[in-house]
Amino acid sequence: MNVGFIGLGNMGQGMADNLLEKGTSLTVYTRTKSKLEAMVKKGASSASSVEEITKTSDIILACLPDVATTIDIFTGRNGIVDNASKGQILVDHGTVDINTSKKCALAADEIGANFLDAPISGGPLGASSGTLAIMVGGNKTGFEKAQPYFERMGTNVKHMGPNGAGTAMKLINQLLVGINTVAAAEAFALANSAGVDIELAATLLGVSWGGSTMVERSAPITHSRQFANSKAPVRNLDKDLGIIKDLASTEGLALTLGLKSQELFKKMMDDDKPDHDIAGVLEVVEDMSAKMNRNK
């Protein structure tokens, strides 16, 4: 089966590499010519357009940066759906809103294609190591056909339910990522204030109730304060929490901690730090603390 992969960013590159290394007949497309050339050297084929890759692949996987790009690539003029055929499997690995996933599914269904929303979690390290969590919404038959390829990119692949369920699960995950990252930042701010070594604290927290994946991940980054130019940048989480904020409003959900976390990451964006690591929210906590002390 021929697999097409669109989007070779921080996540997509590792995913495509794993597909290729594990024997997939792979064609790639991205707008960056140098990335295409590098993949061809590794053994992949390249396409010059969305039209070409769609028409020459049985399964299309896309890992795109935002909602607008997803809509354009999947349902825009001469996009994936325009060029797809009956029975073809179309997969979106990006993080979008639930309505976008359902609209893509409806557009695919109208031509007899099969759309799966299959967002991912695990960060760039998970993408490069092939250990991603992949949460999939859509038709069970389509899922089963795509599953062998998902398992070449991830070790935790779950069919969550109908279209939109995969996206909903990713938003649940991102809600916790946002909250837990802020919680870790506050804990590390307290550690700094009390003179407790952050990495030592993280080791202890790893065997205590206060531990979390985000505590473990954020500790070395916070200790070194290497926040700039991250592969897990604030702009991505800010986008996801913005989607969650809109969803909370639509559904009438009091997501108090999530909405407060969204405000802090939005502050980082306003401070022109879109490419800072999400652990850099510590700087917002520190600025708020300094302001509070000045006002005493």
PDB file of C-alpha atoms in Angstrom:
ATOM      1  CA  MET A   1       0.000   0.000   0.000  1.00  0.00           C
ATOM      2  CA  ASN A   2       1.315   3.448  -0.921  1.00  0.00           C
ATOM      3  CA  VAL A   3       1.355   5.999   1.903  1.00  0.00           C
ATOM      4  CA  GLY A   4       1.516   9.745   1.370  1.00  0.00           C
ATOM      5  CA  PHE A   5       2.701  12.067   4.138  1.00  0.00           C
ATOM      6  CA  ILE A   6       2.093  15.828   4.102  1.00  0.00           C
ATOM      7  CA  GLY A   7       3.926  18.127   6.519  1.00  0.00           C
ATOM      8  CA  LEU A   8       7.494  17.671   7.773  1.00  0.00           C
ATOM      9  CA  GLY A   9       7.580  19.941  10.809  1.00  0.00           C
ATOM     10  CA  ASN A  10       8.814  19.193  14.331  1.00  0.00           C
ATOM     11  CA  MET A  11       6.418  16.242  14.633  1.00  0.00           C
ATOM     12  CA  GLY A  12       5.854  15.208  11.028  1.00  0.00           C
ATOM     13  CA  GLN A  13       9.541  14.716  10.251  1.00  0.00           C
ATOM     14  CA  GLY A  14      10.020  12.068  12.923  1.00  0.00           C
ATOM     15  CA  MET A  15       6.765  10.362  11.984  1.00  0.00           C
ATOM     16  CA  ALA A  16       7.713  10.176   8.308  1.00  0.00           C
ATOM     17  CA  ASP A  17      11.201   8.933   9.194  1.00  0.00           C
ATOM     18  CA  ASN A  18       9.744   6.073  11.216  1.00  0.00           C
ATOM     19  CA  LEU A  19       7.377   5.077   8.422  1.00  0.00           C
ATOM     20  CA  LEU A  20      10.250   4.983   5.956  1.00  0.00           C
ATOM     21  CA  GLU A  21      12.648   3.153   8.272  1.00  0.00           C
ATOM     22  CA  LYS A  22      10.018   0.476   8.942  1.00  0.00           C
ATOM     23  CA  GLY A  23       9.509  -0.439   5.316  1.00  0.00           C
ATOM     24  CA  THR A  24       6.673   1.828   4.193  1.00  0.00           C
ATOM     25  CA  SER A  25       6.313   2.737   0.532  1.00  0.00           C
ATOM     26  CA  LEU A  26       6.315   6.468   1.263  1.00  0.00           C
ATOM     27  CA  THR A  27       5.755   9.628  -0.746  1.00  0.00           C
ATOM     28  CA  VAL A  28       6.170  12.982   1.006  1.00  0.00           C
ATOM     29  CA  TYR A  29       5.072  16.519   0.300  1.00  0.00           C
ATOM     30  CA  THR A  30       5.968  19.762   2.037  1.00  0.00           C
ATOM     31  CA  ARG A  31       6.583  23.291   0.860  1.00  0.00           C
ATOM     32  CA  THR A  32      10.232  23.264   1.983  1.00  0.00           C
ATOM     33  CA  LYS A  33      12.289  21.928  -0.909  1.00  0.00           C
ATOM     34  CA  SER A  34      15.314  21.023   1.212  1.00  0.00           C
ATOM     35  CA  LYS A  35      13.190  18.732   3.406  1.00  0.00           C
ATOM     36  CA  LEU A  36      11.847  16.950   0.341  1.00  0.00           C
ATOM     37  CA  GLU A  37      15.355  16.456  -1.010  1.00  0.00           C
ATOM     38  CA  ALA A  38      16.541  15.053   2.321  1.00  0.00           C
ATOM     39  CA  MET A  39      13.694  12.520   2.386  1.00  0.00           C
ATOM     40  CA  VAL A  40      14.395  11.424  -1.187  1.00  0.00           C
ATOM     41  CA  LYS A  41      18.002  10.726  -0.171  1.00  0.00           C
ATOM     42  CA  LYS A  42      16.650   8.479   2.598  1.00  0.00           C
ATOM     43  CA  GLY A  43      14.595   6.502   0.088  1.00  0.00           C
ATOM     44  CA  ALA A  44      11.212   8.226  -0.044  1.00  0.00           C
ATOM     45  CA  SER A  45       9.522   9.529  -3.172  1.00  0.00           C
ATOM     46  CA  SER A  46       8.480  13.168  -3.345  1.00  0.00           C
ATOM     47  CA  ALA A  47       5.423  14.904  -4.756  1.00  0.00           C
ATOM     48  CA  SER A  48       5.242  18.414  -6.130  1.00  0.00           C
ATOM     49  CA  SER A  49       1.692  19.155  -4.973  1.00  0.00           C
ATOM     50  CA  VAL A  50      -1.205  18.059  -2.779  1.00  0.00           C
ATOM     51  CA  GLU A  51      -2.946  16.880  -5.947  1.00  0.00           C
ATOM     52  CA  GLU A  52      -0.060  14.636  -6.977  1.00  0.00           C
ATOM     53  CA  ILE A  53       0.445  13.013  -3.575  1.00  0.00           C
ATOM     54  CA  THR A  54      -3.276  12.400  -3.130  1.00  0.00           C
ATOM     55  CA  LYS A  55      -3.692  10.766  -6.514  1.00  0.00           C
ATOM     56  CA  THR A  56      -0.680   8.471  -6.066  1.00  0.00           C
ATOM     57  CA  SER A  57      -1.337   7.272  -2.485  1.00  0.00           C
ATOM     58  CA  ASP A  58      -3.763   4.808  -0.917  1.00  0.00           C
ATOM     59  CA  ILE A  59      -3.516   6.461   2.487  1.00  0.00           C
ATOM     60  CA  ILE A  60      -2.839  10.143   3.065  1.00  0.00           C
ATOM     61  CA  LEU A  61      -1.415  11.201   6.436  1.00  0.00           C
ATOM     62  CA  ALA A  62      -1.125  14.914   7.214  1.00  0.00           C
ATOM     63  CA  CYS A  63       0.518  16.622  10.173  1.00  0.00           C
ATOM     64  CA  LEU A  64      -0.254  20.327   9.817  1.00  0.00           C
ATOM     65  CA  PRO A  65       0.401  23.314  12.105  1.00  0.00           C
ATOM     66  CA  ASP A  66      -3.013  24.915  12.612  1.00  0.00           C
ATOM     67  CA  VAL A  67      -6.727  24.857  11.883  1.00  0.00           C
ATOM     68  CA  ALA A  68      -6.573  27.179   8.883  1.00  0.00           C
ATOM     69  CA  THR A  69      -3.895  25.087   7.174  1.00  0.00           C
ATOM     70  CA  THR A  70      -5.798  21.870   7.899  1.00  0.00           C
ATOM     71  CA  ILE A  71      -8.980  23.252   6.353  1.00  0.00           C
ATOM     72  CA  ASP A  72      -7.089  24.522   3.311  1.00  0.00           C
ATOM     73  CA  ILE A  73      -5.142  21.302   2.690  1.00  0.00           C
ATOM     74  CA  PHE A  74      -8.070  18.952   3.270  1.00  0.00           C
ATOM     75  CA  THR A  75     -11.119  20.813   1.963  1.00  0.00           C
ATOM     76  CA  GLY A  76      -9.728  23.814   0.092  1.00  0.00           C
ATOM     77  CA  ARG A  77      -9.682  24.201  -3.653  1.00  0.00           C
ATOM     78  CA  ASN A  78      -7.632  21.397  -5.246  1.00  0.00           C
ATOM     79  CA  GLY A  79      -6.911  20.016  -1.783  1.00  0.00           C
ATOM     80  CA  ILE A  80      -6.965  16.429  -0.572  1.00  0.00           C
ATOM     81  CA  VAL A  81     -10.728  15.880  -0.781  1.00  0.00           C
ATOM     82  CA  ASP A  82     -10.912  17.412  -4.256  1.00  0.00           C
ATOM     83  CA  ASN A  83      -8.397  14.843  -5.470  1.00  0.00           C
ATOM     84  CA  ALA A  84      -9.317  11.840  -3.342  1.00  0.00           C
ATOM     85  CA  SER A  85     -11.015   8.701  -4.613  1.00  0.00           C
ATOM     86  CA  LYS A  86     -13.643   6.345  -3.261  1.00  0.00           C
ATOM     87  CA  GLY A  87     -12.290   4.098  -0.511  1.00  0.00           C
ATOM     88  CA  GLN A  88      -9.171   6.185   0.071  1.00  0.00           C
ATOM     89  CA  ILE A  89      -8.178   6.803   3.698  1.00  0.00           C
ATOM     90  CA  LEU A  90      -7.482  10.412   4.686  1.00  0.00           C
ATOM     91  CA  VAL A  91      -5.877  11.073   8.075  1.00  0.00           C
ATOM     92  CA  ASP A  92      -5.388  14.308   9.986  1.00  0.00           C
ATOM     93  CA  HIS A  93      -2.744  14.066  12.726  1.00  0.00           C
ATOM     94  CA  GLY A  94      -2.961  17.757  13.666  1.00  0.00           C
ATOM     95  CA  THR A  95      -4.716  19.311  16.649  1.00  0.00           C
ATOM     96  CA  VAL A  96      -7.851  21.150  15.542  1.00  0.00           C
ATOM     97  CA  ASP A  97     -11.333  21.790  16.908  1.00  0.00           C
ATOM     98  CA  ILE A  98     -13.974  19.063  16.890  1.00  0.00           C
ATOM     99  CA  ASN A  99     -16.121  20.831  14.278  1.00  0.00           C
ATOM    100  CA  THR A 100     -13.196  20.969  11.847  1.00  0.00           C
ATOM    101  CA  SER A 101     -12.671  17.212  12.161  1.00  0.00           C
ATOM    102  CA  LYS A 102     -16.366  16.563  11.583  1.00  0.00           C
ATOM    103  CA  LYS A 103     -16.470  18.886   8.562  1.00  0.00           C
ATOM    104  CA  CYS A 104     -13.470  17.111   7.014  1.00  0.00           C
ATOM    105  CA  ALA A 105     -15.170  13.766   7.672  1.00  0.00           C
ATOM    106  CA  LEU A 106     -18.379  14.931   6.028  1.00  0.00           C
ATOM    107  CA  ALA A 107     -16.528  16.241   2.971  1.00  0.00           C
ATOM    108  CA  ALA A 108     -14.672  12.928   2.621  1.00  0.00           C
ATOM    109  CA  ASP A 109     -17.843  10.920   3.121  1.00  0.00           C
ATOM    110  CA  GLU A 110     -19.559  12.770   0.262  1.00  0.00           C
ATOM    111  CA  ILE A 111     -17.031  11.326  -2.214  1.00  0.00           C
ATOM    112  CA  GLY A 112     -16.843   7.902  -0.580  1.00  0.00           C
ATOM    113  CA  ALA A 113     -13.454   8.431   1.085  1.00  0.00           C
ATOM    114  CA  ASN A 114     -12.750   7.608   4.726  1.00  0.00           C
ATOM    115  CA  PHE A 115     -11.540  10.368   7.062  1.00  0.00           C
ATOM    116  CA  LEU A 116      -9.848   9.709  10.399  1.00  0.00           C
ATOM    117  CA  ASP A 117      -8.995  12.367  12.981  1.00  0.00           C
ATOM    118  CA  ALA A 118      -5.862  10.941  14.599  1.00  0.00           C
ATOM    119  CA  PRO A 119      -4.065  13.563  16.683  1.00  0.00           C
ATOM    120  CA  ILE A 120      -0.829  12.661  18.416  1.00  0.00           C
ATOM    121  CA  SER A 121       0.921  13.171  21.728  1.00  0.00           C
ATOM    122  CA  GLY A 122       4.475  12.557  22.850  1.00  0.00           C
ATOM    123  CA  GLY A 123       6.327  15.585  21.529  1.00  0.00           C
ATOM    124  CA  PRO A 124       9.190  15.636  19.028  1.00  0.00           C
ATOM    125  CA  LEU A 125      11.028  12.954  21.015  1.00  0.00           C
ATOM    126  CA  GLY A 126       8.045  10.612  20.758  1.00  0.00           C
ATOM    127  CA  ALA A 127       7.769  11.353  17.046  1.00  0.00           C
ATOM    128  CA  SER A 128      11.435  10.595  16.372  1.00  0.00           C
ATOM    129  CA  SER A 129      11.507   7.475  18.557  1.00  0.00           C
ATOM    130  CA  GLY A 130       8.232   6.081  17.201  1.00  0.00           C
ATOM    131  CA  THR A 131       6.582   6.033  20.632  1.00  0.00           C
ATOM    132  CA  LEU A 132       3.715   8.458  20.051  1.00  0.00           C
ATOM    133  CA  ALA A 133       0.242   8.110  21.491  1.00  0.00           C
ATOM    134  CA  ILE A 134      -2.210   8.237  18.578  1.00  0.00           C
ATOM    135  CA  MET A 135      -5.884   8.782  19.399  1.00  0.00           C
ATOM    136  CA  VAL A 136      -8.185   8.023  16.497  1.00  0.00           C
ATOM    137  CA  GLY A 137     -11.741   8.994  15.664  1.00  0.00           C
ATOM    138  CA  GLY A 138     -13.642   7.599  12.691  1.00  0.00           C
ATOM    139  CA  ASN A 139     -14.946   4.486  11.021  1.00  0.00           C
ATOM    140  CA  LYS A 140     -13.603   1.273  12.584  1.00  0.00           C
ATOM    141  CA  THR A 141     -12.907  -0.281   9.180  1.00  0.00           C
ATOM    142  CA  GLY A 142     -10.814   2.715   8.132  1.00  0.00           C
ATOM    143  CA  PHE A 143      -8.990   2.606  11.448  1.00  0.00           C
ATOM    144  CA  GLU A 144      -8.094  -1.057  11.010  1.00  0.00           C
ATOM    145  CA  LYS A 145      -6.662  -0.405   7.536  1.00  0.00           C
ATOM    146  CA  ALA A 146      -4.547   2.497   8.787  1.00  0.00           C
ATOM    147  CA  GLN A 147      -3.580   0.872  12.104  1.00  0.00           C
ATOM    148  CA  PRO A 148      -0.426  -0.919  10.860  1.00  0.00           C
ATOM    149  CA  TYR A 149       0.996   2.428   9.755  1.00  0.00           C
ATOM    150  CA  PHE A 150      -0.034   4.157  12.978  1.00  0.00           C
ATOM    151  CA  GLU A 151       1.848   1.434  14.852  1.00  0.00           C
ATOM    152  CA  ARG A 152       5.003   2.268  12.926  1.00  0.00           C
ATOM    153  CA  MET A 153       4.823   5.756  14.437  1.00  0.00           C
ATOM    154  CA  GLY A 154       3.389   5.083  17.879  1.00  0.00           C
ATOM    155  CA  THR A 155       3.255   2.523  20.648  1.00  0.00           C
ATOM    156  CA  ASN A 156      -0.087   3.612  22.085  1.00  0.00           C
ATOM    157  CA  VAL A 157      -2.677   3.597  19.297  1.00  0.00           C
ATOM    158  CA  LYS A 158      -6.331   3.725  20.351  1.00  0.00           C
ATOM    159  CA  HIS A 159      -9.587   3.919  18.426  1.00  0.00           C
ATOM    160  CA  MET A 160     -11.594   6.380  20.526  1.00  0.00           C
ATOM    161  CA  GLY A 161     -14.909   6.287  18.656  1.00  0.00           C
ATOM    162  CA  PRO A 162     -16.580   8.104  15.726  1.00  0.00           C
ATOM    163  CA  ASN A 163     -15.205  11.151  13.930  1.00  0.00           C
ATOM    164  CA  GLY A 164     -14.363  13.880  16.401  1.00  0.00           C
ATOM    165  CA  ALA A 165     -13.569  11.482  19.254  1.00  0.00           C
ATOM    166  CA  GLY A 166      -9.848  11.451  18.476  1.00  0.00           C
ATOM    167  CA  THR A 167      -9.754  15.242  18.400  1.00  0.00           C
ATOM    168  CA  ALA A 168     -11.762  15.446  21.629  1.00  0.00           C
ATOM    169  CA  MET A 169      -9.268  13.116  23.330  1.00  0.00           C
ATOM    170  CA  LYS A 170      -6.337  15.268  22.172  1.00  0.00           C
ATOM    171  CA  LEU A 171      -8.005  18.380  23.575  1.00  0.00           C
ATOM    172  CA  ILE A 172      -8.491  16.578  26.892  1.00  0.00           C
ATOM    173  CA  ASN A 173      -4.778  15.782  26.852  1.00  0.00           C
ATOM    174  CA  GLN A 174      -3.803  19.353  25.975  1.00  0.00           C
ATOM    175  CA  LEU A 175      -6.008  20.727  28.748  1.00  0.00           C
ATOM    176  CA  LEU A 176      -3.978  18.670  31.218  1.00  0.00           C
ATOM    177  CA  VAL A 177      -0.679  19.575  29.541  1.00  0.00           C
ATOM    178  CA  GLY A 178      -1.458  23.266  29.981  1.00  0.00           C
ATOM    179  CA  ILE A 179      -2.590  22.955  33.581  1.00  0.00           C
ATOM    180  CA  ASN A 180       0.228  20.611  34.613  1.00  0.00           C
ATOM    181  CA  THR A 181       2.904  22.737  32.942  1.00  0.00           C
ATOM    182  CA  VAL A 182       1.725  25.796  34.868  1.00  0.00           C
ATOM    183  CA  ALA A 183       1.508  23.743  38.064  1.00  0.00           C
ATOM    184  CA  ALA A 184       5.084  22.539  37.550  1.00  0.00           C
ATOM    185  CA  ALA A 185       6.238  26.117  36.927  1.00  0.00           C
ATOM    186  CA  GLU A 186       4.639  27.288  40.162  1.00  0.00           C
ATOM    187  CA  ALA A 187       6.224  24.386  42.059  1.00  0.00           C
ATOM    188  CA  PHE A 188       9.636  25.214  40.612  1.00  0.00           C
ATOM    189  CA  ALA A 189       9.182  28.910  41.434  1.00  0.00           C
ATOM    190  CA  LEU A 190       8.560  27.858  45.026  1.00  0.00           C
ATOM    191  CA  ALA A 191      11.614  25.566  44.913  1.00  0.00           C
ATOM    192  CA  ASN A 192      13.798  28.429  43.680  1.00  0.00           C
ATOM    193  CA  SER A 193      12.471  30.736  46.375  1.00  0.00           C
ATOM    194  CA  ALA A 194      13.114  28.152  49.096  1.00  0.00           C
ATOM    195  CA  GLY A 195      16.573  27.226  47.804  1.00  0.00           C
ATOM    196  CA  VAL A 196      15.624  23.688  46.764  1.00  0.00           C
ATOM    197  CA  ASP A 197      17.466  22.258  43.750  1.00  0.00           C
ATOM    198  CA  ILE A 198      14.921  21.771  40.958  1.00  0.00           C
ATOM    199  CA  GLU A 199      16.361  18.563  39.526  1.00  0.00           C
ATOM    200  CA  LEU A 200      16.645  17.005  42.973  1.00  0.00           C
ATOM    201  CA  ALA A 201      13.067  18.066  43.684  1.00  0.00           C
ATOM    202  CA  ALA A 202      11.907  16.470  40.415  1.00  0.00           C
ATOM    203  CA  THR A 203      13.597  13.177  41.343  1.00  0.00           C
ATOM    204  CA  LEU A 204      11.730  13.105  44.633  1.00  0.00           C
ATOM    205  CA  LEU A 205       8.457  14.150  43.017  1.00  0.00           C
ATOM    206  CA  GLY A 206       8.836  11.252  40.581  1.00  0.00           C
ATOM    207  CA  VAL A 207       8.122   8.860  43.459  1.00  0.00           C
ATOM    208  CA  SER A 208       5.575  11.110  45.175  1.00  0.00           C
ATOM    209  CA  TRP A 209       1.973  12.069  44.549  1.00  0.00           C
ATOM    210  CA  GLY A 210       3.013  15.461  43.231  1.00  0.00           C
ATOM    211  CA  GLY A 211       4.885  14.050  40.257  1.00  0.00           C
ATOM    212  CA  SER A 212       3.704  14.271  36.638  1.00  0.00           C
ATOM    213  CA  THR A 213       5.008  13.915  33.116  1.00  0.00           C
ATOM    214  CA  MET A 214       5.235  17.700  32.858  1.00  0.00           C
ATOM    215  CA  VAL A 215       7.211  17.953  36.121  1.00  0.00           C
ATOM    216  CA  GLU A 216       9.677  15.389  34.755  1.00  0.00           C
ATOM    217  CA  ARG A 217       9.887  17.106  31.371  1.00  0.00           C
ATOM    218  CA  SER A 218      10.080  20.684  32.623  1.00  0.00           C
ATOM    219  CA  ALA A 219      12.655  20.146  35.383  1.00  0.00           C
ATOM    220  CA  PRO A 220      15.894  20.003  33.320  1.00  0.00           C
ATOM    221  CA  ILE A 221      14.711  22.760  30.977  1.00  0.00           C
ATOM    222  CA  THR A 222      13.789  24.980  33.915  1.00  0.00           C
ATOM    223  CA  HIS A 223      17.026  24.175  35.748  1.00  0.00           C
ATOM    224  CA  SER A 224      19.107  25.268  32.748  1.00  0.00           C
ATOM    225  CA  ARG A 225      16.621  27.998  31.758  1.00  0.00           C
ATOM    226  CA  GLN A 226      17.071  27.002  28.121  1.00  0.00           C
ATOM    227  CA  PHE A 227      13.644  28.187  27.034  1.00  0.00           C
ATOM    228  CA  ALA A 228      14.449  29.746  23.646  1.00  0.00           C
ATOM    229  CA  ASN A 229      13.877  28.074  20.251  1.00  0.00           C
ATOM    230  CA  SER A 230      12.113  24.975  21.536  1.00  0.00           C
ATOM    231  CA  LYS A 231      10.681  22.089  19.550  1.00  0.00           C
ATOM    232  CA  ALA A 232       7.726  22.249  21.962  1.00  0.00           C
ATOM    233  CA  PRO A 233       6.961  25.940  21.510  1.00  0.00           C
ATOM    234  CA  VAL A 234       4.392  28.055  23.295  1.00  0.00           C
ATOM    235  CA  ARG A 235       2.627  28.913  20.041  1.00  0.00           C
ATOM    236  CA  ASN A 236       1.398  25.326  19.666  1.00  0.00           C
ATOM    237  CA  LEU A 237      -0.023  25.041  23.163  1.00  0.00           C
ATOM    238  CA  ASP A 238      -1.464  28.551  22.971  1.00  0.00           C
ATOM    239  CA  LYS A 239      -3.337  27.465  19.826  1.00  0.00           C
ATOM    240  CA  ASP A 240      -4.645  24.317  21.489  1.00  0.00           C
ATOM    241  CA  LEU A 241      -5.742  26.085  24.664  1.00  0.00           C
ATOM    242  CA  GLY A 242      -7.467  28.709  22.527  1.00  0.00           C
ATOM    243  CA  ILE A 243      -9.482  25.902  20.910  1.00  0.00           C
ATOM    244  CA  ILE A 244     -10.304  24.559  24.374  1.00  0.00           C
ATOM    245  CA  LYS A 245     -11.342  28.035  25.544  1.00  0.00           C
ATOM    246  CA  ASP A 246     -13.810  28.301  22.650  1.00  0.00           C
ATOM    247  CA  LEU A 247     -15.060  24.776  23.330  1.00  0.00           C
ATOM    248  CA  ALA A 248     -15.605  25.591  27.010  1.00  0.00           C
ATOM    249  CA  SER A 249     -17.676  28.611  26.008  1.00  0.00           C
ATOM    250  CA  THR A 250     -19.742  26.647  23.485  1.00  0.00           C
ATOM    251  CA  GLU A 251     -20.360  23.715  25.836  1.00  0.00           C
ATOM    252  CA  GLY A 252     -20.863  25.833  28.956  1.00  0.00           C
ATOM    253  CA  LEU A 253     -17.992  24.198  30.851  1.00  0.00           C
ATOM    254  CA  ALA A 254     -16.356  25.867  33.857  1.00  0.00           C
ATOM    255  CA  LEU A 255     -12.768  24.869  33.016  1.00  0.00           C
ATOM    256  CA  THR A 256     -11.333  27.258  35.584  1.00  0.00           C
ATOM    257  CA  LEU A 257      -7.759  25.974  35.773  1.00  0.00           C
ATOM    258  CA  GLY A 258      -7.552  25.448  32.029  1.00  0.00           C
ATOM    259  CA  LEU A 259      -8.723  28.966  31.240  1.00  0.00           C
ATOM    260  CA  LYS A 260      -6.305  30.484  33.754  1.00  0.00           C
ATOM    261  CA  SER A 261      -3.465  28.469  32.234  1.00  0.00           C
ATOM    262  CA  GLN A 262      -4.484  29.729  28.798  1.00  0.00           C
ATOM    263  CA  GLU A 263      -4.112  33.305  30.049  1.00  0.00           C
ATOM    264  CA  LEU A 264      -0.530  32.661  31.149  1.00  0.00           C
ATOM    265  CA  PHE A 265       0.524  31.158  27.818  1.00  0.00           C
ATOM    266  CA  LYS A 266      -1.254  33.988  26.011  1.00  0.00           C
ATOM    267  CA  LYS A 267       0.896  36.359  28.097  1.00  0.00           C
ATOM    268  CA  MET A 268       3.996  34.633  26.721  1.00  0.00           C
ATOM    269  CA  MET A 269       2.686  35.173  23.198  1.00  0.00           C
ATOM    270  CA  ASP A 270       2.019  38.836  23.984  1.00  0.00           C
ATOM    271  CA  ASP A 271       5.596  39.083  25.289  1.00  0.00           C
ATOM    272  CA  ASP A 272       6.837  37.913  21.859  1.00  0.00           C
ATOM    273  CA  LYS A 273       7.954  34.469  23.015  1.00  0.00           C
ATOM    274  CA  PRO A 274       6.074  32.186  20.599  1.00  0.00           C
ATOM    275  CA  ASP A 275       9.075  29.880  20.132  1.00  0.00           C
ATOM    276  CA  HIS A 276       9.938  29.620  23.830  1.00  0.00           C
ATOM    277  CA  ASP A 277       9.479  26.233  25.449  1.00  0.00           C
ATOM    278  CA  ILE A 278       6.194  25.783  27.280  1.00  0.00           C
ATOM    279  CA  ALA A 279       8.192  25.344  30.519  1.00  0.00           C
ATOM    280  CA  GLY A 280       9.142  29.003  30.086  1.00  0.00           C
ATOM    281  CA  VAL A 281       5.784  29.899  31.628  1.00  0.00           C
ATOM    282  CA  LEU A 282       7.954  29.982  34.763  1.00  0.00           C
ATOM    283  CA  GLU A 283       9.032  33.462  33.649  1.00  0.00           C
ATOM    284  CA  VAL A 284       5.407  34.625  33.721  1.00  0.00           C
ATOM    285  CA  VAL A 285       5.034  33.244  37.254  1.00  0.00           C
ATOM    286  CA  GLU A 286       8.241  35.049  38.261  1.00  0.00           C
ATOM    287  CA  ASP A 287       7.078  38.324  36.708  1.00  0.00           C
ATOM    288  CA  MET A 288       3.732  38.072  38.496  1.00  0.00           C
ATOM    289  CA  SER A 289       5.538  37.373  41.769  1.00  0.00           C
ATOM    290  CA  ALA A 290       7.850  40.362  41.321  1.00  0.00           C
ATOM    291  CA  LYS A 291       4.891  42.621  40.550  1.00  0.00           C
ATOM    292  CA  MET A 292       3.033  41.372  43.637  1.00  0.00           C
ATOM    293  CA  ASN A 293       6.073  42.093  45.825  1.00  0.00           C
ATOM    294  CA  ARG A 294       6.454  45.605  44.383  1.00  0.00           C
ATOM    295  CA  ASN A 295       2.850  46.336  45.264  1.00  0.00           C
ATOM    296  CA  LYS A 296       3.175  45.275  48.888  1.00  0.00           C
TER     297      LYS A 296
END
